[in-house]
XYZ file of C-alpha atoms in Angstrom:
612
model
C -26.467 23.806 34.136
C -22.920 24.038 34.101
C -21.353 23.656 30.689
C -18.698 20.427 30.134
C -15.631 22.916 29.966
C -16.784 24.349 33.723
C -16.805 20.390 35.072
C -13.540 19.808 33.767
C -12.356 23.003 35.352
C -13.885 21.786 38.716
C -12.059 18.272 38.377
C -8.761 20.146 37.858
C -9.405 22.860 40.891
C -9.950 19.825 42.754
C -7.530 17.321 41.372
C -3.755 16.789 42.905
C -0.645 18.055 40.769
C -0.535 15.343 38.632
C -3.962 16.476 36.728
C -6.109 14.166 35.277
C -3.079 11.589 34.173
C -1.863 9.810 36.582
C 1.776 9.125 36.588
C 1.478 5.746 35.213
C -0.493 6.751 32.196
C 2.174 9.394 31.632
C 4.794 7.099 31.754
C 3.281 4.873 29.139
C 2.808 7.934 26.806
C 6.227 9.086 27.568
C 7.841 5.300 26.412
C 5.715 5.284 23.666
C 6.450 8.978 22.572
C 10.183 7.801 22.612
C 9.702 4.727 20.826
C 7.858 6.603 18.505
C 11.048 9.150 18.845
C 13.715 6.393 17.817
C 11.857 4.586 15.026
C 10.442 7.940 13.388
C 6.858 7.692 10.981
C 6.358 4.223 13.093
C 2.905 4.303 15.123
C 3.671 3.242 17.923
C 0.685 1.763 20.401
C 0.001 2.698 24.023
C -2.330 1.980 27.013
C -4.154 4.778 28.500
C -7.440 5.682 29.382
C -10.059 7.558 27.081
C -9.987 11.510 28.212
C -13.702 13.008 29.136
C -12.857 15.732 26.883
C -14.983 17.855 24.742
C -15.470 16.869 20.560
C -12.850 18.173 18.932
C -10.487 18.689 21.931
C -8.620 15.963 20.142
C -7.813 13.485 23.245
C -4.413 11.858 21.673
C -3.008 15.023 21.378
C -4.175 16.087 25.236
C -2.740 13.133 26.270
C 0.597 13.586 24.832
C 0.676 17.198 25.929
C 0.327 16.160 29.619
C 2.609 13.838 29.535
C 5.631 15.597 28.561
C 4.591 19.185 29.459
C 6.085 20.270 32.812
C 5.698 23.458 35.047
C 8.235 25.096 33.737
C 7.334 24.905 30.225
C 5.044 27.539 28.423
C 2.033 26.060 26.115
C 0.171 27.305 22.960
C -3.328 25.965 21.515
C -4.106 26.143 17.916
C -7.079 25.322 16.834
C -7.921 25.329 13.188
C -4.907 27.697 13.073
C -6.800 30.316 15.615
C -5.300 30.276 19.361
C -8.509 32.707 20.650
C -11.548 30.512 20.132
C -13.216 28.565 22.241
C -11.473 25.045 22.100
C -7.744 26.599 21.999
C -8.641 28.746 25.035
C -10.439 26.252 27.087
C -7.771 23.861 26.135
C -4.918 26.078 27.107
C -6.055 26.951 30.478
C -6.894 23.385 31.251
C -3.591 22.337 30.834
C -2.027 24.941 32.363
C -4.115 24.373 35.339
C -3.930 21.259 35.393
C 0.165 21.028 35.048
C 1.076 24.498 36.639
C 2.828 25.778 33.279
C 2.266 29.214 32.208
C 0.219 29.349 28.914
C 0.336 32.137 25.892
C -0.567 33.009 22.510
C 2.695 33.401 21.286
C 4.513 31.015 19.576
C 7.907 32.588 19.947
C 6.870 32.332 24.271
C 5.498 29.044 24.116
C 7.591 25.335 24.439
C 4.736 23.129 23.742
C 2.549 23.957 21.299
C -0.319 21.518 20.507
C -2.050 21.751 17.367
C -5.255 21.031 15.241
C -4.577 21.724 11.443
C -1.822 23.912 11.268
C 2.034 24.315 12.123
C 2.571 28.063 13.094
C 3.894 30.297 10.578
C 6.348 31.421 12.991
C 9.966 29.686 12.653
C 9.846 26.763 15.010
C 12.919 26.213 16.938
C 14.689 23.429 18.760
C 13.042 24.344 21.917
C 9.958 23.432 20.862
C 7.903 20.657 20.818
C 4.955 20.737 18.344
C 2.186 17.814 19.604
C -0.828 17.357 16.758
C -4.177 15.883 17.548
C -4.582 13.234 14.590
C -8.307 11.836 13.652
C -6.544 9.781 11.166
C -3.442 8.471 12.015
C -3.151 5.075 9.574
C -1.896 6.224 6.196
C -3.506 2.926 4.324
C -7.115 3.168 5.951
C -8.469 4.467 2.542
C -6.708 1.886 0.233
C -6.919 -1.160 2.548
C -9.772 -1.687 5.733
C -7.575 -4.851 7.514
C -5.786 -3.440 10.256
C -3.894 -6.694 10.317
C -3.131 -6.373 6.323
C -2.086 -2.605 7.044
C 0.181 -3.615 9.443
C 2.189 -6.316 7.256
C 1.951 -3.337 4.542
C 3.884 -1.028 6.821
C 6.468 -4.192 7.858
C 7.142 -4.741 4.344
C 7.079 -1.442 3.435
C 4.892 -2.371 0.386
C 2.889 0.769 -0.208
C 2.190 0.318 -3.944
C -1.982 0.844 -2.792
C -0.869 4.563 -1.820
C 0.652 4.855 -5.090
C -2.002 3.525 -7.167
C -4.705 5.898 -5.272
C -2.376 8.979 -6.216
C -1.943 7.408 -9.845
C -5.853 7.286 -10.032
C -6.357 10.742 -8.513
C -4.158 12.130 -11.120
C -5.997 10.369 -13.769
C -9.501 11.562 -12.551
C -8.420 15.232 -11.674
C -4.995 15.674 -13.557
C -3.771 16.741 -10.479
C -3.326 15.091 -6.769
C -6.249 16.749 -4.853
C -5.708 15.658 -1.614
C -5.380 18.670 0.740
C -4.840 16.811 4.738
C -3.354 13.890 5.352
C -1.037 13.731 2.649
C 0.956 10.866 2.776
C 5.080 11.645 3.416
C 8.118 8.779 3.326
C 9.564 9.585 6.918
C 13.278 9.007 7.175
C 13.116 6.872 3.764
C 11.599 3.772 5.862
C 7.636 4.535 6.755
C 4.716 6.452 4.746
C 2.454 8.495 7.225
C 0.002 10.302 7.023
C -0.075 13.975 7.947
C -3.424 14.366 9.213
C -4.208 17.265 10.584
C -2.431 19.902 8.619
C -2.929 20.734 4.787
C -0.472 20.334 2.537
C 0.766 23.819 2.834
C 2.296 22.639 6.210
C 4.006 19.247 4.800
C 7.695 21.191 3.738
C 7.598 22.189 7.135
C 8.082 18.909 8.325
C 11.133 18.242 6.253
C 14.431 18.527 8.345
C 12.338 20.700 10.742
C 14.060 21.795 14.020
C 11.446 21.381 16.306
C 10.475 17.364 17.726
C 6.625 16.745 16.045
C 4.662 13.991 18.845
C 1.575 12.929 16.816
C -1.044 11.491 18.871
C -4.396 9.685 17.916
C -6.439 8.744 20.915
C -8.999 6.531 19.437
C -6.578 4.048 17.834
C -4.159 4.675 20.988
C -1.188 5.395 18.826
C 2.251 7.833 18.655
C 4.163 8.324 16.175
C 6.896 11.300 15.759
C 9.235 13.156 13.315
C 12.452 14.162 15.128
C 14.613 16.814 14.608
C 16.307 16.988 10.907
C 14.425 13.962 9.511
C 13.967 13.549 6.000
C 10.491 13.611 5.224
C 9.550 13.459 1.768
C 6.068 13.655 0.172
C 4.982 10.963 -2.019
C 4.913 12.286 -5.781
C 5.706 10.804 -8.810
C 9.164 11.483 -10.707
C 7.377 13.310 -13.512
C 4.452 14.979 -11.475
C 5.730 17.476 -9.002
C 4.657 18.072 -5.553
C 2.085 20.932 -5.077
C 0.686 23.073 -2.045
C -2.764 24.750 -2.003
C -2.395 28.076 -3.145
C -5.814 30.128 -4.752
C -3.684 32.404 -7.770
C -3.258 36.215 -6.591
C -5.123 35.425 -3.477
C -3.712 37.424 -0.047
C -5.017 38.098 2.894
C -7.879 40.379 3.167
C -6.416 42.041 6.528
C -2.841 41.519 6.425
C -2.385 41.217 2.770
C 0.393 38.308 2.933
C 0.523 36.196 -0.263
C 3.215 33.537 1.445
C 0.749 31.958 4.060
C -1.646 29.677 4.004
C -5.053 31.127 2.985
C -8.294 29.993 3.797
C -11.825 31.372 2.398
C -13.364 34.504 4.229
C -16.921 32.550 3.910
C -19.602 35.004 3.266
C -17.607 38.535 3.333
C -15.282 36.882 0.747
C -11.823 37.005 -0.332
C -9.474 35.043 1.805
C -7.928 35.236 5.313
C -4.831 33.812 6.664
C -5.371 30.700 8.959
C -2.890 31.679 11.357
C -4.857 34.563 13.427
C -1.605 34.968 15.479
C 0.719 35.637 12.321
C -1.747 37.547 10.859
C -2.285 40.100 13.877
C 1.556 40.432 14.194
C 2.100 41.329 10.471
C -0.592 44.086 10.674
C 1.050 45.090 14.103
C 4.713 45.260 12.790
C 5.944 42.402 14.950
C 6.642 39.562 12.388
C 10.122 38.956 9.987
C 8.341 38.868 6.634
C 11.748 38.192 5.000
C 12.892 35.371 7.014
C 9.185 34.052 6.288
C 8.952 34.574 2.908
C 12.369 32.290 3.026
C 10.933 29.609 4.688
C 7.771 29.720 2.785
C 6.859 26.746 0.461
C 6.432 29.459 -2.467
C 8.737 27.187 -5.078
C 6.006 24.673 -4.311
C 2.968 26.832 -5.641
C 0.518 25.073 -8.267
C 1.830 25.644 -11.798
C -0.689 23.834 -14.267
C 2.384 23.897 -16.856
C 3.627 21.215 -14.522
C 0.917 19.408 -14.120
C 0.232 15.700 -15.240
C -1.845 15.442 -18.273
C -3.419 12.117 -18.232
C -1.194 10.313 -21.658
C -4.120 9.749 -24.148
C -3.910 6.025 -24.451
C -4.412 6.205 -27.814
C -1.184 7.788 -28.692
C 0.767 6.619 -25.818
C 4.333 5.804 -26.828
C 5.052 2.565 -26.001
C 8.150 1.851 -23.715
C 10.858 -0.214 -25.077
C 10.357 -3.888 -23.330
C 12.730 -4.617 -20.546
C 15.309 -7.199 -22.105
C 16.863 -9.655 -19.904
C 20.301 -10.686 -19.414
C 21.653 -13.634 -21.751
C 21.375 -16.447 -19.460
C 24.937 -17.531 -17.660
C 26.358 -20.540 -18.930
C 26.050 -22.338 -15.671
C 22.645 -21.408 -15.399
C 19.929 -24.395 -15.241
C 18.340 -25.155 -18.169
C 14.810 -25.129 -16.341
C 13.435 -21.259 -15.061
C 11.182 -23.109 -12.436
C 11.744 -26.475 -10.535
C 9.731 -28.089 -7.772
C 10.811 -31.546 -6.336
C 8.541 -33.613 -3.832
C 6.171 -31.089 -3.209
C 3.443 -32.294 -0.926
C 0.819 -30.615 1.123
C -1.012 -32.291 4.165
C -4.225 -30.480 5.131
C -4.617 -32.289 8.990
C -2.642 -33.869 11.875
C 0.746 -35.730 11.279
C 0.828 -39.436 12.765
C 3.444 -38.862 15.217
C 4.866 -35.649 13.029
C 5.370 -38.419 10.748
C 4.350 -37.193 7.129
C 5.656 -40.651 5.423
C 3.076 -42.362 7.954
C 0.633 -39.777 7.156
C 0.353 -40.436 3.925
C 0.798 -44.416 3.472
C -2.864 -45.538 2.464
C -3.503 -42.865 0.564
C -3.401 -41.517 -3.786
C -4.960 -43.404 -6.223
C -4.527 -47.202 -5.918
C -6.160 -47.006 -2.099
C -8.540 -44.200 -3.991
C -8.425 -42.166 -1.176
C -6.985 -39.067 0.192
C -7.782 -39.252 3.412
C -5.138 -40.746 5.695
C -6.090 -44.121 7.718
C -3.523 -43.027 10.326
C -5.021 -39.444 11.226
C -7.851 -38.625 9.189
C -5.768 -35.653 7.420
C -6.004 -34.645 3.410
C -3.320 -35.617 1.398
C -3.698 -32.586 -1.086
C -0.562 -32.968 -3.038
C 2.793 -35.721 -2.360
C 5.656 -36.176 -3.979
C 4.922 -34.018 -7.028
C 8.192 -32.946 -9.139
C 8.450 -30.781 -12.354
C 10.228 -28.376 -13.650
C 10.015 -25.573 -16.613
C 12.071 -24.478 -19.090
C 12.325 -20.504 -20.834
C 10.000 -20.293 -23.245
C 7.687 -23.356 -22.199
C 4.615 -24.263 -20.989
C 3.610 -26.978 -19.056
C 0.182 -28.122 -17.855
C -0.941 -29.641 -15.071
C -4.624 -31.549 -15.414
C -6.467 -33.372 -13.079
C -9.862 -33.098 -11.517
C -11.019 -31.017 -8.749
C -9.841 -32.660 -5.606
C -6.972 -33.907 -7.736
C -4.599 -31.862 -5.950
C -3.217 -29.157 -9.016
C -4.314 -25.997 -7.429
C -2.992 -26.926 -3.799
C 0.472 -27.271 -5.819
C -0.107 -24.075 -7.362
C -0.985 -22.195 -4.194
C 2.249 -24.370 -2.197
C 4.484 -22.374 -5.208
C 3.584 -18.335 -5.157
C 2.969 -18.977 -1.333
C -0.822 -18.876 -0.555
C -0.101 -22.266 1.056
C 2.703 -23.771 3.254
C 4.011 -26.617 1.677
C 4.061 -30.442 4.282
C 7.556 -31.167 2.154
C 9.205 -30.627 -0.993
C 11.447 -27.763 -2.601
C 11.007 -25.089 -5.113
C 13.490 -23.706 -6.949
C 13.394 -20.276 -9.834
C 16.655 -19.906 -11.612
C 16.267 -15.807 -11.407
C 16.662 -16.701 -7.350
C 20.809 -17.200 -6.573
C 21.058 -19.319 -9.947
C 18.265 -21.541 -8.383
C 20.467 -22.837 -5.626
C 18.442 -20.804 -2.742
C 15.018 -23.044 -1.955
C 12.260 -20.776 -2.134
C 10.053 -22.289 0.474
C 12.347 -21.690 2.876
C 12.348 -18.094 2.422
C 10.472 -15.623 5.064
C 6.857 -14.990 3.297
C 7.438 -11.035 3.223
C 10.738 -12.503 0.926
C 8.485 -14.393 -1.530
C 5.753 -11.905 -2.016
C 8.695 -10.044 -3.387
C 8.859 -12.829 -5.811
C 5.771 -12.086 -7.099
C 5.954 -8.804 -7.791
C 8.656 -9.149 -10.625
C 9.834 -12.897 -10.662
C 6.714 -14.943 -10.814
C 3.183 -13.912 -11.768
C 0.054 -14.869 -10.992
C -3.055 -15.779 -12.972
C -5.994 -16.609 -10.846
C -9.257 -18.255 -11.839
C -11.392 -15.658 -10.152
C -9.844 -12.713 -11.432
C -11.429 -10.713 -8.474
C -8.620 -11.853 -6.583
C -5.881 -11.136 -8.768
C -7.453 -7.471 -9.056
C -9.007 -4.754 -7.489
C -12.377 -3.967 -8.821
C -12.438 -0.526 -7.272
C -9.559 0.443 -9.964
C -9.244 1.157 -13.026
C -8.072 -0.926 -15.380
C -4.814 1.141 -15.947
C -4.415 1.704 -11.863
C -4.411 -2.302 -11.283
C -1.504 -2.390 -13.742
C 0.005 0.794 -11.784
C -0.148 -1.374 -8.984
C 2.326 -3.868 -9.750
C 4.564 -1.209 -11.747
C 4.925 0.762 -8.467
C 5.366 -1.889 -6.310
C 8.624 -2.967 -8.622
C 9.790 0.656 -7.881
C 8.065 2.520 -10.883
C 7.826 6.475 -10.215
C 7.462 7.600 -13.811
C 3.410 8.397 -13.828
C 3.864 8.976 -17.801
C 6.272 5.881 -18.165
C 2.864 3.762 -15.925
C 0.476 5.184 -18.247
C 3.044 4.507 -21.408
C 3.035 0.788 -19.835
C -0.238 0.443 -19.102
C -1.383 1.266 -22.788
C 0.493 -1.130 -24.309
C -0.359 -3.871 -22.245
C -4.036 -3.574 -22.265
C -3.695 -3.289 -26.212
C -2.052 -5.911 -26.464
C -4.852 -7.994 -24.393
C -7.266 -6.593 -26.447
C -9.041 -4.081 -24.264
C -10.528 -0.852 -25.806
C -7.991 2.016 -24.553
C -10.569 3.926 -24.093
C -12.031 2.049 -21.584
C -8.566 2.091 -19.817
C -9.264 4.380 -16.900
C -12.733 2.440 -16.539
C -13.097 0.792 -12.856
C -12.670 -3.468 -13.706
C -15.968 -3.642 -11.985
C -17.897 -2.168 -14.701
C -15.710 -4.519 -16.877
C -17.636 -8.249 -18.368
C -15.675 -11.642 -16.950
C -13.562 -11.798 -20.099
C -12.305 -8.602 -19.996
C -11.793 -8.710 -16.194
C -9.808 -11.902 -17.078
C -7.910 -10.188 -19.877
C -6.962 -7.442 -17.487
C -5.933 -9.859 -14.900
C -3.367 -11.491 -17.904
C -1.699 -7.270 -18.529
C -1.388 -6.720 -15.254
C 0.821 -10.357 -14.881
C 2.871 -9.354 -17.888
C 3.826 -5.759 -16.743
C 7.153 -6.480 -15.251
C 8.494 -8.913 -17.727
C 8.229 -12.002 -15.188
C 10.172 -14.878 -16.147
C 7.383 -17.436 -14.339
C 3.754 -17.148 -14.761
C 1.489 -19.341 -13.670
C -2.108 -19.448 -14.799
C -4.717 -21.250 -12.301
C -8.064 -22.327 -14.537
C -7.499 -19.232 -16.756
C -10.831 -19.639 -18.685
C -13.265 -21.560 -16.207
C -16.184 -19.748 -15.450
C -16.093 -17.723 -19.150
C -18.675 -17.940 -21.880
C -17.023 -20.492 -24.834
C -16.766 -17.744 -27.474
C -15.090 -15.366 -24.457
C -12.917 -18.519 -23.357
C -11.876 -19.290 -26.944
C -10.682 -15.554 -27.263
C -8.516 -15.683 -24.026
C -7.058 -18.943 -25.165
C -5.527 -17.582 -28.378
C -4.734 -13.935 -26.690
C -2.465 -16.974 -24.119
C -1.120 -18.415 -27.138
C 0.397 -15.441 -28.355
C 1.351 -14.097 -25.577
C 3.465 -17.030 -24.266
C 5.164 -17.998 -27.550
C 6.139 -14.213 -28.119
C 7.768 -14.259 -24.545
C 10.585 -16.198 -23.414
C 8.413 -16.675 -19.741
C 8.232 -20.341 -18.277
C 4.657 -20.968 -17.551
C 2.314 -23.545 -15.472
C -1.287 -24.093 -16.463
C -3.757 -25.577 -14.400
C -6.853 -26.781 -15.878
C -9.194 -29.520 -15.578
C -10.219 -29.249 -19.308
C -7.755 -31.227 -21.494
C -9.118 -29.360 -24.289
C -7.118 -25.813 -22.466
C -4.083 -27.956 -21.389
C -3.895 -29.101 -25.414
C -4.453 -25.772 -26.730
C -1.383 -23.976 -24.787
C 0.802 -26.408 -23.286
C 4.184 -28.892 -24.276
C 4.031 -31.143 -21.643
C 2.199 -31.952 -19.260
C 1.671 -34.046 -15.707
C -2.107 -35.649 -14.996
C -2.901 -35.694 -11.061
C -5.299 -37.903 -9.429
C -5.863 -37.645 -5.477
C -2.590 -35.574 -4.758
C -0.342 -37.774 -6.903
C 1.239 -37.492 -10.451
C -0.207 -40.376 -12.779
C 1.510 -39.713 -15.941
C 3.689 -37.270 -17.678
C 4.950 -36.614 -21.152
C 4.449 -34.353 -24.207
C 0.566 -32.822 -24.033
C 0.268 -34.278 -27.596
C 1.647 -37.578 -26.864
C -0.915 -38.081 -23.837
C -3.832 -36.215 -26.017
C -3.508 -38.557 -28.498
C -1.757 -41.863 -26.370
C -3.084 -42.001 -22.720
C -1.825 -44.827 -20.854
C -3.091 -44.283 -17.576
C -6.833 -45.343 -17.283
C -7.297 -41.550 -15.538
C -5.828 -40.238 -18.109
C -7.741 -41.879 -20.486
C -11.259 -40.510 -19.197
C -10.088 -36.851 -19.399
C -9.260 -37.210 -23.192
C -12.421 -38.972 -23.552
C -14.048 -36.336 -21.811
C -11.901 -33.313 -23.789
C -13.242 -35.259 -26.997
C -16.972 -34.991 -26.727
């Protein structure tokens, strides 16, 4: 029977010139290969069919080969860094029957080379063109599964998940271990991955003279580093960028100690991975000075260098970041929302004022007459000074977490405006911002306190990584300064430091919660808002996070919103506060006034309720 490389040799005997892409499919590879080209680390999508190759033939990086190889170009195979087994050779002569090019072993001969695992230890030049066969092309698959959410990561450029996996790999191993796919900064704009080749290779890609044409067939994507690109692997300020490198290993035929080495398997010792370098320096045909120049020896492990994971115990903590003295035109309030209002439903005639007429608390009803919509929120107005809290109460339904959700974003707002004073002075309206613009807001301008803190965390990390998270994102790179951070933040919530590289999953509700309140504080934000801080926690647990809250926010100069249904919470942390019934404000005034002097009959049942 014959075997699936003799079939595809058949095809191509048989096939016209053009192989087995037709010229439409190479066109499409082509514009998406100089996409790719002009917006370099960006993965760029294309349309083509799937190619009846064999496993492991890698069909992205087939596909890219045909489609810019031509008949007067010379291609090279490498598979697993070996150009005579069975893949490479099969591969190479289907290509160069199938395009009419002539084909070798030498990289020095060849104009395409296409790749699995390795660039050549030969000195690439500007007349090549080095195509890779990538099983992994998205950087982000391991820290986030949403190709949607990976996408927005990439348009944002918010890769502080990349950075919190290397902080935790460092904590776990005291060193980065991962050896493929190590994740680069391509011309300062996009992190990719660089899946297939080890680390080893990843210099080589930095201001490299040859054109690198990544292509992953199963996703359907390109992506390329041109000609002198920066491309920069992702390392912390303090923690060094390493390549594999076993100490006093060398080659076992050759004896090079300036190559990448991989294990001999059962003979032992170690060989080098490129068979065609290797055969050349036992030959006499290679320029062992020009590559021990080009070699990434500066780049060798050196455990003095290494991270040492700061015992938390005796972490130094960092001096806290001290704002500017306020301007003296600046508002007196750090956060301001006028007429905020939130329809869930249809518009009567894209009328929100007809929307809403029938609707709050004297028709006791949220649900518009005219169109059937919610009236979540209308017409709600506050604002927050430095160094205040204010509470907003009401039941569930009552319309205080829809106004919470309409501030940091989660929501789009019907009408109203939101103002923070760190934004232009407060003149610029933050709802009319792009979204990407006011997730930067919450990174170090406004913080977040949810009720469930699963979604204000990630249980997968530790404790310290989740506060990593939002350090990096504000553009920490000091892995010592994170851990420094880190330490002093969960002490200061109370959480055992030695349970600070513990994954929050293994962590109890309270101190999940607790976590959740570091992690808002690590940048210093000068708006926090808290949504149902304690609900769900045991009373003793609750009572604990309530006075940890109370410190917290009268050590701090921060502005801060709480959102509670329990008057008893509101009491305990806030000045003022505004009572919501159906979507509208009922009452405001100081928390103690309206504690101890409701007016409004609503009003009156929480404190009765808060009482018993």
């Amino acid at each position: 029977m014959s075997t699936t490389t003799e079939l595809l040799a058949e095809l191509y005997t048989e096939a016209a010139p053009t192989g087995l892409l037709d010229e439409g499919a190479k066109r499409e590879i082509r514009r998406a290969a100089l996409t790719a080209v002009c917006v370099p680390g960006y993965q760029v999508p294309f349309g083509s069919r799937e190619m009846p190759v064999a496993r492991g033939w890698g069909s992205g990086g087939l596909q890219v080969t045909l489609a810019v190889i031509g008949a007067a170009d010379t291609v090279k195979v490498i598979d697993q860094g070996d150009d005579a087994g069975v893949n490479a050779t099969n591969l190479r002569r289907m290509i160069a029957g199938s395009t009419g090019c002539a084909e070798s072993a030498d990289t020095r001969d060849a104009t395409v080379v296409q790749t699995r695992h390795r660039v050549p230890e030969e000195a690439m030049t500007a007349e090549h063109v080095l195509v890779y066969q990538v099983p992994v092309p998205e950087p982000l698959r391991g820290v986030q599964k949403s190709v949607a959410e990976c996408g927005r990561m990439h348009a944002e450029a918010d890769y502080s998940a990349m950075w919190v996996s290397l902080y935790e790999d460092l904590v776990r191993n005291g060193m980065i271990t991962r050896t493929t796919g190590y994740p680069v900064l391509v011309a300062g704009r996009y992190v990719m991955a660089t899946t297939p080749i080890p680390r080893w290779d990843v210099p080589r890609l930095h201001r490299s003279e040859q054109l690198n044409l990544f292509g992953a067939g199963r996703e359907k994507r390109i992506y390329a580093v041109p000609p002198h690109t920066e491309v920069t692997p992702l390392a912390f300020d303090d923690v060094p960028f390493e390549v594999e490198l076993a100490p006093g290993a060398r080659c076992r035929l050759c004896g090079s100690d300036d190559v990448f080495l991989v294990e001999a398997g059962t003979r032992g010792g170690y060989l080098c991975s490129d068979t065609e370098w290797c055969a050349r320096v036992r030959a006499g045909d290679a320029d062992l000075e020009g590559h021990r120049e080009r070699a990434p020896l500066h780049l060798r492990p050196d455990p003095a260098r290494r991270a040492r994971a700061t015992s938390p115990a005796t972490a130094t903590p960092r001096p806290q970041r001290v704002r500017p003295p306020r301007a003296a035109d600046a508002p007196e309030w750090a956060l301001r929302v006028d007429g905020l209002g939130k329809v869930f439903g249809p518009l009567a005639g894209g009328d929100a004022g007809a929307t809403v007429t029938g609707t709050g608390p004297e028709h006791a009803t949220a649900v518009s007459p005219a169109t059937g919509a919610i009236v979540a929120a209308w017409d709600v107005s506050f604002d927050v000074a430095p160094g205040e809290a204010l509470g907003v109460i009401g039941e569930s339904g009552s319309g205080k977490s829809t106004v919470l959700a309409c501030i940091i974003g989660d929501e789009v707002a019907t009408a109203g405006e939101v103002r923070l004073a760190e934004v232009d002075g407060g003149r610029t309206e933050v709802l009319a911002l792009p979204a990407s613009a006011r997730r930067l807001l919450r990174v170090d301008t406004m913080a977040v306190v949810h009720q469930n803190p699963a979604v204000g965390l990630d249980l997968r990390v530790s404790a310290g990584g989740n506060i990593a998270g939002r350090l990096t994102a504000a553009g920490w790179r000091g892995y010592h300064d994170i851990r420094r951070r880190a330490a002093e933040l969960l002490d200061r919530v109370e959480i055992p430091l030695s349970r600070m590289d513990d994954a929050v999953r293994a962590f109890s509700g309270g101190m999940r919660q607790r976590v959740q309140i570091a992690k808002a504080l690590a940048t210093d934000p000068p708006v926090v808002l808290l949504d149902e801080p304690t609900t769900g926690l045991d009373a003793s647990v609750a009572a604990g996070v309530l006075d940890l809250l109370r410190g917290v926010l009268a050590e701090r100069d921060m502005a801060a919103v709480v959102v509670s249904h329990d008057f008893s919470v509101i009491e305990a942390l806030t000045d003022r506060t505004v009572v919501m019934q159906l979507g509208r404000v009922v009452e405001a005034g100081l928390t103690d006034q309206l504690f101890h002097d409701p007016h409004h009959p609503y009003t009156q049942r929480l404190v009765a309720a808060a009482r018993r």
